[in-house]
Tab-separated table of C-alpha atoms in Angstrom:
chain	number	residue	atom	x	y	z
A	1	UNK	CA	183.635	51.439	-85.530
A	2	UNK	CA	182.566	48.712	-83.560
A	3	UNK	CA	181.815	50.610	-80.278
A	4	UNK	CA	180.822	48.121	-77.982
A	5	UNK	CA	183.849	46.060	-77.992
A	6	UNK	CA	186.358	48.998	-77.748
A	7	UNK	CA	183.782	50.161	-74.904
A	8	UNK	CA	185.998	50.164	-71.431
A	9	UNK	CA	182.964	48.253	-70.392
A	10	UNK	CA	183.207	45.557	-72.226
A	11	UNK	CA	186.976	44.843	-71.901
A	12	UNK	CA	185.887	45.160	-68.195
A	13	UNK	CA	183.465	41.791	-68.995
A	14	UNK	CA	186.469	40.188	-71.346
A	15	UNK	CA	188.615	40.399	-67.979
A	16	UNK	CA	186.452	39.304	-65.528
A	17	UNK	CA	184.544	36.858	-67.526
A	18	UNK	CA	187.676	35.115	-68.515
A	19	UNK	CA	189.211	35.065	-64.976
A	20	UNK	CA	185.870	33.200	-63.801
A	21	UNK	CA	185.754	30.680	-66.361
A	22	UNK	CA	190.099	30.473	-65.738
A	23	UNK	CA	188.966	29.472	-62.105
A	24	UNK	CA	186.778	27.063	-63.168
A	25	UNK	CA	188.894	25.313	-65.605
A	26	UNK	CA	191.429	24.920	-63.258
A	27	UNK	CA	188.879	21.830	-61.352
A	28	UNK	CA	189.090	19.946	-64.667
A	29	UNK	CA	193.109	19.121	-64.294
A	30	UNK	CA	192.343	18.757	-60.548
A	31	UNK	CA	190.056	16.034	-60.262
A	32	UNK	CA	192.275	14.196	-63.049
A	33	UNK	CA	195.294	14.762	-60.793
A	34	UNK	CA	193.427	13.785	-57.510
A	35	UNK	CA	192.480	10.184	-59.129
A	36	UNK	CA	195.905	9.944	-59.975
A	37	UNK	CA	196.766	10.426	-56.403
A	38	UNK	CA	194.188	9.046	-54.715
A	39	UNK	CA	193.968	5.786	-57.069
A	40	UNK	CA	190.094	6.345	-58.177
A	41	UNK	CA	189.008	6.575	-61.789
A	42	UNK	CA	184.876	6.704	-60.913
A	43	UNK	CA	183.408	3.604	-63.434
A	44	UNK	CA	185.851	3.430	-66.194
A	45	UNK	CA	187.641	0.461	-66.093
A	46	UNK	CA	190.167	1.563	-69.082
A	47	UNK	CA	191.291	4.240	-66.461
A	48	UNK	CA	191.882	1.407	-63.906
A	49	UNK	CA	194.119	-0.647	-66.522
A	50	UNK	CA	196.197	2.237	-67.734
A	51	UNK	CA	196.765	4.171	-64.443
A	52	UNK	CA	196.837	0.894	-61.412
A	53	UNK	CA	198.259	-2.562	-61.111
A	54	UNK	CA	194.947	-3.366	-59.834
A	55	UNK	CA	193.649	-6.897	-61.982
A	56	UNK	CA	190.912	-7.245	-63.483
A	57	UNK	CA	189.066	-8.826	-60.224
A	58	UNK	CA	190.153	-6.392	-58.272
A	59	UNK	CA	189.072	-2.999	-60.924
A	60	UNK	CA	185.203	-4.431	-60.903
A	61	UNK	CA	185.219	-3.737	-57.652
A	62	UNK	CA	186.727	-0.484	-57.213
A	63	UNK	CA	183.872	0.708	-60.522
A	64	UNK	CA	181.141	1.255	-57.882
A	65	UNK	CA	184.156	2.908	-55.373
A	66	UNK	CA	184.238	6.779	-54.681
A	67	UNK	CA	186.659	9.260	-53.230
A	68	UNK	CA	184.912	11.643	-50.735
A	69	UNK	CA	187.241	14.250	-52.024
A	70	UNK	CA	187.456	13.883	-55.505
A	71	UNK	CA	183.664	13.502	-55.327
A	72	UNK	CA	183.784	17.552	-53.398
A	73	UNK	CA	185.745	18.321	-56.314
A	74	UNK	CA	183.411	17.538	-58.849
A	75	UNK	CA	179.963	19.046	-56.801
A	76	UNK	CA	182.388	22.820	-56.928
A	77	UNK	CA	182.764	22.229	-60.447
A	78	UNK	CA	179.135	21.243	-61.595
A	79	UNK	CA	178.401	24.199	-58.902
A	80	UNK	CA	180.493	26.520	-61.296
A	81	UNK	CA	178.752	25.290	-64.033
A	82	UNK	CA	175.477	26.541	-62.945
A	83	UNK	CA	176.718	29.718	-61.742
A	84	UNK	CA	179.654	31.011	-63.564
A	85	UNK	CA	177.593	30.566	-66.957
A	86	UNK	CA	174.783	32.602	-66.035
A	87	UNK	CA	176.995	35.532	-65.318
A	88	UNK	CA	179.014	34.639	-68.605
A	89	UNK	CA	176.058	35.298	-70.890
A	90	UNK	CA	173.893	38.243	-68.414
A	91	UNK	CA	177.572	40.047	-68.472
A	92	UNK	CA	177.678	39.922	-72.048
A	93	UNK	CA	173.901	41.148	-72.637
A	94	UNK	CA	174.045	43.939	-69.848
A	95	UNK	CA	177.258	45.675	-71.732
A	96	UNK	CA	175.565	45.282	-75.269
A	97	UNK	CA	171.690	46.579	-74.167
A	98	UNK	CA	171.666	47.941	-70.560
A	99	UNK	CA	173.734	50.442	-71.647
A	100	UNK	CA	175.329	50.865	-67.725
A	101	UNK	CA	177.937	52.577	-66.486
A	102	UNK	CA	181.618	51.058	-66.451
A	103	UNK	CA	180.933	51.456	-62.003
A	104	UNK	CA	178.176	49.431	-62.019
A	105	UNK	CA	179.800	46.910	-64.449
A	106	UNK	CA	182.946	46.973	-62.131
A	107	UNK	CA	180.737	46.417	-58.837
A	108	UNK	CA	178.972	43.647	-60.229
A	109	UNK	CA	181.959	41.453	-61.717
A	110	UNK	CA	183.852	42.458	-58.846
A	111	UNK	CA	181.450	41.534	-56.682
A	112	UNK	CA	180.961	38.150	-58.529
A	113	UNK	CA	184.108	36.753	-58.725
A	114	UNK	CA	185.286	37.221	-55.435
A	115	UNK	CA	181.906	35.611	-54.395
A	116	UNK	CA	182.968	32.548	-56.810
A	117	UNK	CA	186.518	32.006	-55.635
A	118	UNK	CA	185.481	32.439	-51.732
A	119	UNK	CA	183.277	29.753	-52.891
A	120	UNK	CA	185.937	27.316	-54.534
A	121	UNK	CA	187.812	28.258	-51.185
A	122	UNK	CA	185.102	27.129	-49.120
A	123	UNK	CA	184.064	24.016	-50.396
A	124	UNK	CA	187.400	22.885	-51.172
A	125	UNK	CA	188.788	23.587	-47.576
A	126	UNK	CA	185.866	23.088	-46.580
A	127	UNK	CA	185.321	26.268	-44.412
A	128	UNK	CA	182.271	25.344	-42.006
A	129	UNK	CA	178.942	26.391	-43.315
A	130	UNK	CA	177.396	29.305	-43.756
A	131	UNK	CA	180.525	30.437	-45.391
A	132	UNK	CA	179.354	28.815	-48.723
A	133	UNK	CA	175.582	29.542	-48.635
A	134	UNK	CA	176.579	33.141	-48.855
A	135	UNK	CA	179.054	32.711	-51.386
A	136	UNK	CA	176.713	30.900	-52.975
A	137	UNK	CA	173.984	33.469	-52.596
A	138	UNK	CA	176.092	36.980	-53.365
A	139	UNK	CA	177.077	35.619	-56.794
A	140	UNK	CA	173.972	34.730	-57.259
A	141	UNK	CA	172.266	38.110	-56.625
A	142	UNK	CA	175.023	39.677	-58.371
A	143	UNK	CA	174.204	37.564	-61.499
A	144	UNK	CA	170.325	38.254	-61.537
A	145	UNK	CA	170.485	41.990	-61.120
A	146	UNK	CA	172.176	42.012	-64.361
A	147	UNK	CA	169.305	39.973	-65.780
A	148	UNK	CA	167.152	42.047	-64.538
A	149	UNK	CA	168.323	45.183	-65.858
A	150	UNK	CA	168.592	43.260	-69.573
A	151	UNK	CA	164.772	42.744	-68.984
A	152	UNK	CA	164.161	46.252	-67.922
A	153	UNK	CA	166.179	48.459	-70.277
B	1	UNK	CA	179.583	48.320	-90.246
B	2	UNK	CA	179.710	45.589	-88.100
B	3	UNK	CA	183.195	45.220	-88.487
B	4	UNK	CA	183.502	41.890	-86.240
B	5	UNK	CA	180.749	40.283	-87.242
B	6	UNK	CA	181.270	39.989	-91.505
B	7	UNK	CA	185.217	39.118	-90.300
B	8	UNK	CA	186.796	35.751	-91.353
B	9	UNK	CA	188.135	35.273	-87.893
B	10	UNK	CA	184.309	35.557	-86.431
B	11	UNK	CA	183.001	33.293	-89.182
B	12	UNK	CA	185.596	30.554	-87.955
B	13	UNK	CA	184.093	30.793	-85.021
B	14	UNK	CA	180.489	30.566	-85.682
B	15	UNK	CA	181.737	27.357	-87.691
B	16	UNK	CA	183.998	25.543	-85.186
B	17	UNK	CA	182.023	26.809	-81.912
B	18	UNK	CA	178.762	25.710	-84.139
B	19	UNK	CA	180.279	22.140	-84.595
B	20	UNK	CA	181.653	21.490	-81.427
B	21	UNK	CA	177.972	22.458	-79.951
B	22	UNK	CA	175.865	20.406	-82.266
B	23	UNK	CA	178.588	17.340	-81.689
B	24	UNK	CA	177.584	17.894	-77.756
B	25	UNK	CA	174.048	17.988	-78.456
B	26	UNK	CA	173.638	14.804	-79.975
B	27	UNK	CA	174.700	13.148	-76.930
B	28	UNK	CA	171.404	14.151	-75.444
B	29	UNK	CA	169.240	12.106	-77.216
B	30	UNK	CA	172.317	9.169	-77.566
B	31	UNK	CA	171.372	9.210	-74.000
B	32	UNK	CA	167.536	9.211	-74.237
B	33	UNK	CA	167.585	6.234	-77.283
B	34	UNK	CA	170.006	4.217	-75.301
B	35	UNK	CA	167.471	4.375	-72.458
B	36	UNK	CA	164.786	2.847	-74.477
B	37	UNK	CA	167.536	0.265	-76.050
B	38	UNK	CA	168.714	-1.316	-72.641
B	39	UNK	CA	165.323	-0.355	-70.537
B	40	UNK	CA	167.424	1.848	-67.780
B	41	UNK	CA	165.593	5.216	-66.954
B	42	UNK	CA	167.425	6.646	-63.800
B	43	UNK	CA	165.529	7.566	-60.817
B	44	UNK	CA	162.207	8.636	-62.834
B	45	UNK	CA	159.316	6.063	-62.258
B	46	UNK	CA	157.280	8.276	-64.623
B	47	UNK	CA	159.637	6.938	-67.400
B	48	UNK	CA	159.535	3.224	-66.230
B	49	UNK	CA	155.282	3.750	-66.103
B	50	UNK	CA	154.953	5.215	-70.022
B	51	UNK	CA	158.325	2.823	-71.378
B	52	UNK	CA	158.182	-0.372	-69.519
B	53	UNK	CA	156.040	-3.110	-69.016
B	54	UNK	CA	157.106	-3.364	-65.083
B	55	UNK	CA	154.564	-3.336	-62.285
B	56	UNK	CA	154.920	-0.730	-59.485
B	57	UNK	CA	156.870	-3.360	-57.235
B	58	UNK	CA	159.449	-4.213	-59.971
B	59	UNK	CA	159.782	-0.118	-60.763
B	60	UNK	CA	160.635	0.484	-57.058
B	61	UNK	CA	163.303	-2.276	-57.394
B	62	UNK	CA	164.888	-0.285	-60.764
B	63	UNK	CA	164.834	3.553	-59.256
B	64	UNK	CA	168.468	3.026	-57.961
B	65	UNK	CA	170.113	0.078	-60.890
B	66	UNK	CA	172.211	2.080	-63.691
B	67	UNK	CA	173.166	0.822	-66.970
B	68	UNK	CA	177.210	1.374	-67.368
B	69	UNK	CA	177.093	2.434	-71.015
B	70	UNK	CA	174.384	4.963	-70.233
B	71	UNK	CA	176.731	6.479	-67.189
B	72	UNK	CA	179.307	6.538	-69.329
B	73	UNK	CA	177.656	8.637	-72.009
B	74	UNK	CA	176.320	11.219	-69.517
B	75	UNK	CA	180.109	11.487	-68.353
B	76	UNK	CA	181.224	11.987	-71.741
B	77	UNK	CA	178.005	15.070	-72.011
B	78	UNK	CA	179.379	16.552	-68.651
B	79	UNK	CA	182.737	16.411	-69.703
B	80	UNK	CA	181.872	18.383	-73.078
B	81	UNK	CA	179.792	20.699	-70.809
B	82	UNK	CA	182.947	21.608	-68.662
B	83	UNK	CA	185.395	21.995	-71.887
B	84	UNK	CA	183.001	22.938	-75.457
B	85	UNK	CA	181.426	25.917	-72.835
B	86	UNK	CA	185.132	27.410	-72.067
B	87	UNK	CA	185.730	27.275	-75.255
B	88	UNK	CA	183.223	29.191	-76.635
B	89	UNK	CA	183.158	32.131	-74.171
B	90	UNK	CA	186.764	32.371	-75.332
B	91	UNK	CA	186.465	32.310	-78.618
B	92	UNK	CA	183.965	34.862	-78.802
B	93	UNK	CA	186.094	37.115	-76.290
B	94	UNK	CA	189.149	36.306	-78.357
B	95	UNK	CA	188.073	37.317	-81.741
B	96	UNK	CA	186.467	40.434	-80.062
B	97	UNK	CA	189.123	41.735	-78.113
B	98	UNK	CA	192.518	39.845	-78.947
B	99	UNK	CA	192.742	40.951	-82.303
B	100	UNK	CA	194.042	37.717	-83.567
B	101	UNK	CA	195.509	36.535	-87.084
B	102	UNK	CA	192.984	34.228	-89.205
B	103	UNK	CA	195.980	31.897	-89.060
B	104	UNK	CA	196.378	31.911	-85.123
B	105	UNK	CA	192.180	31.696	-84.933
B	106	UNK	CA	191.997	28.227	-87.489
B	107	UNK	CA	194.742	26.004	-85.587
B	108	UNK	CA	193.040	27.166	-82.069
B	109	UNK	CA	189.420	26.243	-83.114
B	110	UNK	CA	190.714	23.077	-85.597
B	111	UNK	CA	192.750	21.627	-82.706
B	112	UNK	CA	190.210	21.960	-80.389
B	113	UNK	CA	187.374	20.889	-82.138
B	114	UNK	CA	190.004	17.802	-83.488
B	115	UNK	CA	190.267	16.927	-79.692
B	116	UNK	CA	186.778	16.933	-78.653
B	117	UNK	CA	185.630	14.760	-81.198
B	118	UNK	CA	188.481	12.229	-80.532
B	119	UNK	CA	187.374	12.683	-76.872
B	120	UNK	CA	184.048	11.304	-77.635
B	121	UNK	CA	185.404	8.331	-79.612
B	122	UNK	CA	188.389	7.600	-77.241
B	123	UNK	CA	185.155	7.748	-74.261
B	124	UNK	CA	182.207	6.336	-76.210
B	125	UNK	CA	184.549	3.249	-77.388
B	126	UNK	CA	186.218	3.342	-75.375
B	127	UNK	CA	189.734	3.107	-76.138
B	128	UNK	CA	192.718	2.388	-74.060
B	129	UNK	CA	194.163	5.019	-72.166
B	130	UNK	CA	196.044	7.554	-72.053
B	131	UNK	CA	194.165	8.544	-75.073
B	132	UNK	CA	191.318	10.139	-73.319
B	133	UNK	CA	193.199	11.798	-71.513
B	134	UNK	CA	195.530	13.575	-74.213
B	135	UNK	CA	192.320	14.694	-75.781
B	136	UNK	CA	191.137	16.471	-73.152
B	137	UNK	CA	194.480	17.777	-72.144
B	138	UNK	CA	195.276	19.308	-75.686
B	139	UNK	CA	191.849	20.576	-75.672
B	140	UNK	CA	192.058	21.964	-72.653
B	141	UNK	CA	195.439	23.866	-73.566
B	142	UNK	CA	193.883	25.415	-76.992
B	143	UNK	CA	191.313	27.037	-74.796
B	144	UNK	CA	193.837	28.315	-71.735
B	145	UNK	CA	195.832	29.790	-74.817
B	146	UNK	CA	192.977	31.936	-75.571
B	147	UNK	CA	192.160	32.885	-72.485
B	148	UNK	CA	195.482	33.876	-71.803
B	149	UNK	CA	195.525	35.933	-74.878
B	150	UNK	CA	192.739	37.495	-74.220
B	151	UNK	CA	194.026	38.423	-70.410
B	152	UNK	CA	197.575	39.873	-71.976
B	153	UNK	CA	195.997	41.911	-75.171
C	1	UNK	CA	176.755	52.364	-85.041
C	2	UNK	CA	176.212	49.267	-83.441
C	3	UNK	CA	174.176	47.683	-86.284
C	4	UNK	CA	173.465	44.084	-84.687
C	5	UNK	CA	173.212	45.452	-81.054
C	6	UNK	CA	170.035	47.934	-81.614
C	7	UNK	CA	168.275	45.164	-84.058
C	8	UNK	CA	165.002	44.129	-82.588
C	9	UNK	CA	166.707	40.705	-83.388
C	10	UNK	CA	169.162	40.908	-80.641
C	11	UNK	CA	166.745	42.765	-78.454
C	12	UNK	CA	164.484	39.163	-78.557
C	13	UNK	CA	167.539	37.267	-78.255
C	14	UNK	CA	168.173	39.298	-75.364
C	15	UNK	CA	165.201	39.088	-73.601
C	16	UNK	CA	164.287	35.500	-74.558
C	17	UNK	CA	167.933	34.184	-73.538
C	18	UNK	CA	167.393	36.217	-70.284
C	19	UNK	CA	164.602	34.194	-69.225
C	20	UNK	CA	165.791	31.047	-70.147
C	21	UNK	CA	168.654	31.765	-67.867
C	22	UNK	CA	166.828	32.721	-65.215
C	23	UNK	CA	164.413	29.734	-65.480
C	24	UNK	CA	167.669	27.853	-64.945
C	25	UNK	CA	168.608	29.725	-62.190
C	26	UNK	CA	166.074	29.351	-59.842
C	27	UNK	CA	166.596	25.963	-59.755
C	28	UNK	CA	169.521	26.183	-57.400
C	29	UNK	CA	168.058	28.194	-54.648
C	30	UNK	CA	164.960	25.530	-55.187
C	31	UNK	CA	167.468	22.868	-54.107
C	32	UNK	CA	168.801	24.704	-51.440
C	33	UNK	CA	165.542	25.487	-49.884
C	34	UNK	CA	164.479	21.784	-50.505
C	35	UNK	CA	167.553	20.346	-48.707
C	36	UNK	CA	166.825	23.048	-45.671
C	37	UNK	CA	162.971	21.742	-45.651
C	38	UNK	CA	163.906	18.001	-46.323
C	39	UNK	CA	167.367	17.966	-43.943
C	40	UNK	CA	169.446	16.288	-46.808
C	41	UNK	CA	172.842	17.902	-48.078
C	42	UNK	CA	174.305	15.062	-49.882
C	43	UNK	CA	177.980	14.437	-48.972
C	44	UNK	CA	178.888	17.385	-46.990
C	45	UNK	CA	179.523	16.924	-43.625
C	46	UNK	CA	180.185	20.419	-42.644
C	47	UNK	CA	176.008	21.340	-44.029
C	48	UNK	CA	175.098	19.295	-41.657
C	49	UNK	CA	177.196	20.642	-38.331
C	50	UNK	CA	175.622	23.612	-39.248
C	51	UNK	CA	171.865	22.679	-40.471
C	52	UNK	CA	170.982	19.772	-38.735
C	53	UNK	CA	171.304	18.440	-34.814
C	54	UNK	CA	172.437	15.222	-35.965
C	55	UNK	CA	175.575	13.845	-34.437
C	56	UNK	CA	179.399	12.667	-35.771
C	57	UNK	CA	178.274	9.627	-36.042
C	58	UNK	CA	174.569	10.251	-37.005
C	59	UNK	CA	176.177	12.530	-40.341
C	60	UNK	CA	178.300	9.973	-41.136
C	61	UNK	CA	175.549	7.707	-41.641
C	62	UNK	CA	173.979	10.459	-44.086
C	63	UNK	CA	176.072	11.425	-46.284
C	64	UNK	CA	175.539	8.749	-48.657
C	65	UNK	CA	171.722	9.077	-48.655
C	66	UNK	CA	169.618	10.752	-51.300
C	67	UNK	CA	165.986	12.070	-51.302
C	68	UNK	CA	164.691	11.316	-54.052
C	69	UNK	CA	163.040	14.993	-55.396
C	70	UNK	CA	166.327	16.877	-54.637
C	71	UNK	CA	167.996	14.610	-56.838
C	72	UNK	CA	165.034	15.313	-59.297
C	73	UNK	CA	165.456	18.857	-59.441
C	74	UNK	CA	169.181	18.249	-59.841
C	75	UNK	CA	168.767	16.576	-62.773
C	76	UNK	CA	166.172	18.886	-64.260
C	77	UNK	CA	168.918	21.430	-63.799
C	78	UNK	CA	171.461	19.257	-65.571
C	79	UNK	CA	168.697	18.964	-68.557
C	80	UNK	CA	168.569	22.792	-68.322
C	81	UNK	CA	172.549	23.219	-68.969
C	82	UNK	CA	172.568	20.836	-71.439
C	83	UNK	CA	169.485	22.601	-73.856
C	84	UNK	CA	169.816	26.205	-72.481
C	85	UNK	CA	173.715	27.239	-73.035
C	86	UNK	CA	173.569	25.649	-76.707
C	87	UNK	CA	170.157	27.993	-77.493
C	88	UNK	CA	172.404	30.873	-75.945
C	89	UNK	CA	175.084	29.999	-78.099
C	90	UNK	CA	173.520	29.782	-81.214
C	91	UNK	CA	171.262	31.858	-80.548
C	92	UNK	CA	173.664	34.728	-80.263
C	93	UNK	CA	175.429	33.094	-83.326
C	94	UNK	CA	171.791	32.609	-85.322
C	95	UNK	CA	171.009	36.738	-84.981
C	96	UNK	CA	175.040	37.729	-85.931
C	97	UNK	CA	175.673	35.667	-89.142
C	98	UNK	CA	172.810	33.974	-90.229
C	99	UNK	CA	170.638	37.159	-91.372
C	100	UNK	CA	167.386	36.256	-90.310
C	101	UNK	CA	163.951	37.670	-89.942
C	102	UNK	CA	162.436	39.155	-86.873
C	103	UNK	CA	159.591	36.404	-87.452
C	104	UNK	CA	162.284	33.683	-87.978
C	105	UNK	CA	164.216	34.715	-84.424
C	106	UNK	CA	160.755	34.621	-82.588
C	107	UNK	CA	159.467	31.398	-83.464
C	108	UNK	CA	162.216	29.759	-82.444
C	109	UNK	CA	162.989	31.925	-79.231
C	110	UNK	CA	159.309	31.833	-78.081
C	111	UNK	CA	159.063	28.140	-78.940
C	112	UNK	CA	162.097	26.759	-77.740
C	113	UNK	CA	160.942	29.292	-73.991
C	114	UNK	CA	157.925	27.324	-74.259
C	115	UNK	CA	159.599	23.803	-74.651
C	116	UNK	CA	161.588	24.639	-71.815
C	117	UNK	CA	159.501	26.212	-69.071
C	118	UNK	CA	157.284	23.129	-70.566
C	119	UNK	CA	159.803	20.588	-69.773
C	120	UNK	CA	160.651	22.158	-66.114
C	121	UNK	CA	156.777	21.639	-65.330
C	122	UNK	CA	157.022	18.040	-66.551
C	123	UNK	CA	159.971	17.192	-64.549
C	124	UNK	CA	159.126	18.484	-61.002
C	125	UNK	CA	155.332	17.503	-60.951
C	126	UNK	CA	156.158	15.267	-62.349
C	127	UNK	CA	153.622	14.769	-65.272
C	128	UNK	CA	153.220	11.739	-67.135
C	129	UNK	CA	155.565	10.553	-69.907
C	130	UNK	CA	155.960	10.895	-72.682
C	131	UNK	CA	154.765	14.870	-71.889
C	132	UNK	CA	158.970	15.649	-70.846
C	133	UNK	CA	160.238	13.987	-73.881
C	134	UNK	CA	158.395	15.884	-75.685
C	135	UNK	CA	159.461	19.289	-74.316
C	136	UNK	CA	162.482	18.250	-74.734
C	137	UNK	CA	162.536	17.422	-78.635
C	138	UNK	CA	160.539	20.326	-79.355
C	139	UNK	CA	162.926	22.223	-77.601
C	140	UNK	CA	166.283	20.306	-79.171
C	141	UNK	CA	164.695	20.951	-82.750
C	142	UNK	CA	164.281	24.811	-82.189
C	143	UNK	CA	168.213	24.789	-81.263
C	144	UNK	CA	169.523	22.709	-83.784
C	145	UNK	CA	167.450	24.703	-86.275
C	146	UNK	CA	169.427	27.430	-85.356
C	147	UNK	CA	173.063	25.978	-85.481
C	148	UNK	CA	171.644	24.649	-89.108
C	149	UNK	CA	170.868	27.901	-90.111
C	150	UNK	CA	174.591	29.315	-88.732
C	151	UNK	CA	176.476	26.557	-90.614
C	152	UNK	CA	174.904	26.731	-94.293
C	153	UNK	CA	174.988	30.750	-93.710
């Protein structure tokens, strides 16, 4: 009875869609674990008392301190952000109005994610650039031709 | 007919997702109010020229000073932004396509909504650690467990 | 069979969401192109090997500076994921449970559009305040109307 979600398209977006925002999630309990290595909480102070032997003194000044790395970290995840959500709610909308075929559907979140974890790869490596501009840039196509045909159908 | 929508496990999650995105709204204008409160308005001289009584020389001077409690609350937003967004692409995806018990939906969505908002407090207090960080961890694993569900059904 | 997907309901939520998202999402080509024109790419090193002619030591000395309308449009596009997902959310959410009229869906779609696009304007001019913090409540209201209307449902 409900057709679109036992469509083969739409279990098609539940996998992809989910494997995506997986990815993503998986920067949250890395940045947490790379202050915990690295010995940088960004400004919170409570982090300092709980997590270093550093006193008092010694946490104001590490507050305005930053990790180069931990600091990539967090530019792939807000990069994510903009990105993988996007393709989260045009991926949704294409299945339920655009009415396409499961190939095209494939193509694009195919197409996507790999784009997205080459990206990850590349900025957490980092791979010298272009590499990541055309991450960057195939994801982003792949995303906005599925707006586009929400706008057109 | 639509045999999703009018089910008790989507109307838990139009509830709990519903809550758990109002409860990250509100920290947009907690932001904005605590601007006005403590005179801090980011890099935007527009906002010192309309809110302020500071000449062009003394706005120049303010562009790059941040007020901690205002940094902490947009950490807090961005934090909800990388966890309450998760969360509701897999709730959606796992009442469409899991096929999950009322039961197994409630403690999902009440444990993770119960996390956020002690996330908040334990940030916006802020209390001592490691309780921040065993709300966002138990929040975090409610969502993974859907996702996971969702990959498996 | 589809009941909620072929309502003109879900068709405005459709198209409305669709251009809110793609509002968003020209704002990170925007900053790309602006870092290209204005030779600044924050803290990565490896942009600049392959962007600018600057030396070891010259990058070094540039990763830590900022121009100042990059980091504008960065946090217009920060604005934009914290008002546009929760409109997409409950907007989806608002046409599923909440039962409302085609009228009711499009003054709040076209208005909270209008807000937004509105608010975009503001930032990157940038016009005068309080013209942004206006397009911003306006915007804020329309959404939270919406997760109102979900809840009491």
């Amino acid at each position: 009875m409900d057709g679109l979600f036992s469509s083969p398209q739409f279990h098609a977006y539940a996998k992809y869609g989910t494997i995506a925002i997986l990815k993503m999630m998986i920067l949250g309990p890395l940045t947490a674990t790379t202050r915990r290595l690295k010995g940088f909480y960004s400004s919170n102070p409570e982090d300092y008392k709980a997590f270093s032997n550093l006193s008092s003194h010694e946490i104001s000044a590490h507050l305005t301190k930053r990790d180069p790395y931990i600091e990539r970290i967090r530019r792939c995840h807000r990069n994510d952000l903009e990105n993988i959500i996007p393709f989260i709610t045009f991926g949704f909308l294409y299945v339920s109005v655009a009415n396409p075929s499961l190939e095209a559907c494939l193509w694009r979140f195919r197409v996507f994610l790999a784009a997205r974890i080459l990206h990850t790869v590349c900025y957490l490596v980092p791979l010298p650039q272009p590499s990541r501009l055309l991450a960057f840039a195939v994801g982003w196509i792949a995303t906005v031709s599925m707006g586009w045909a929400i706008l057109t159908s």
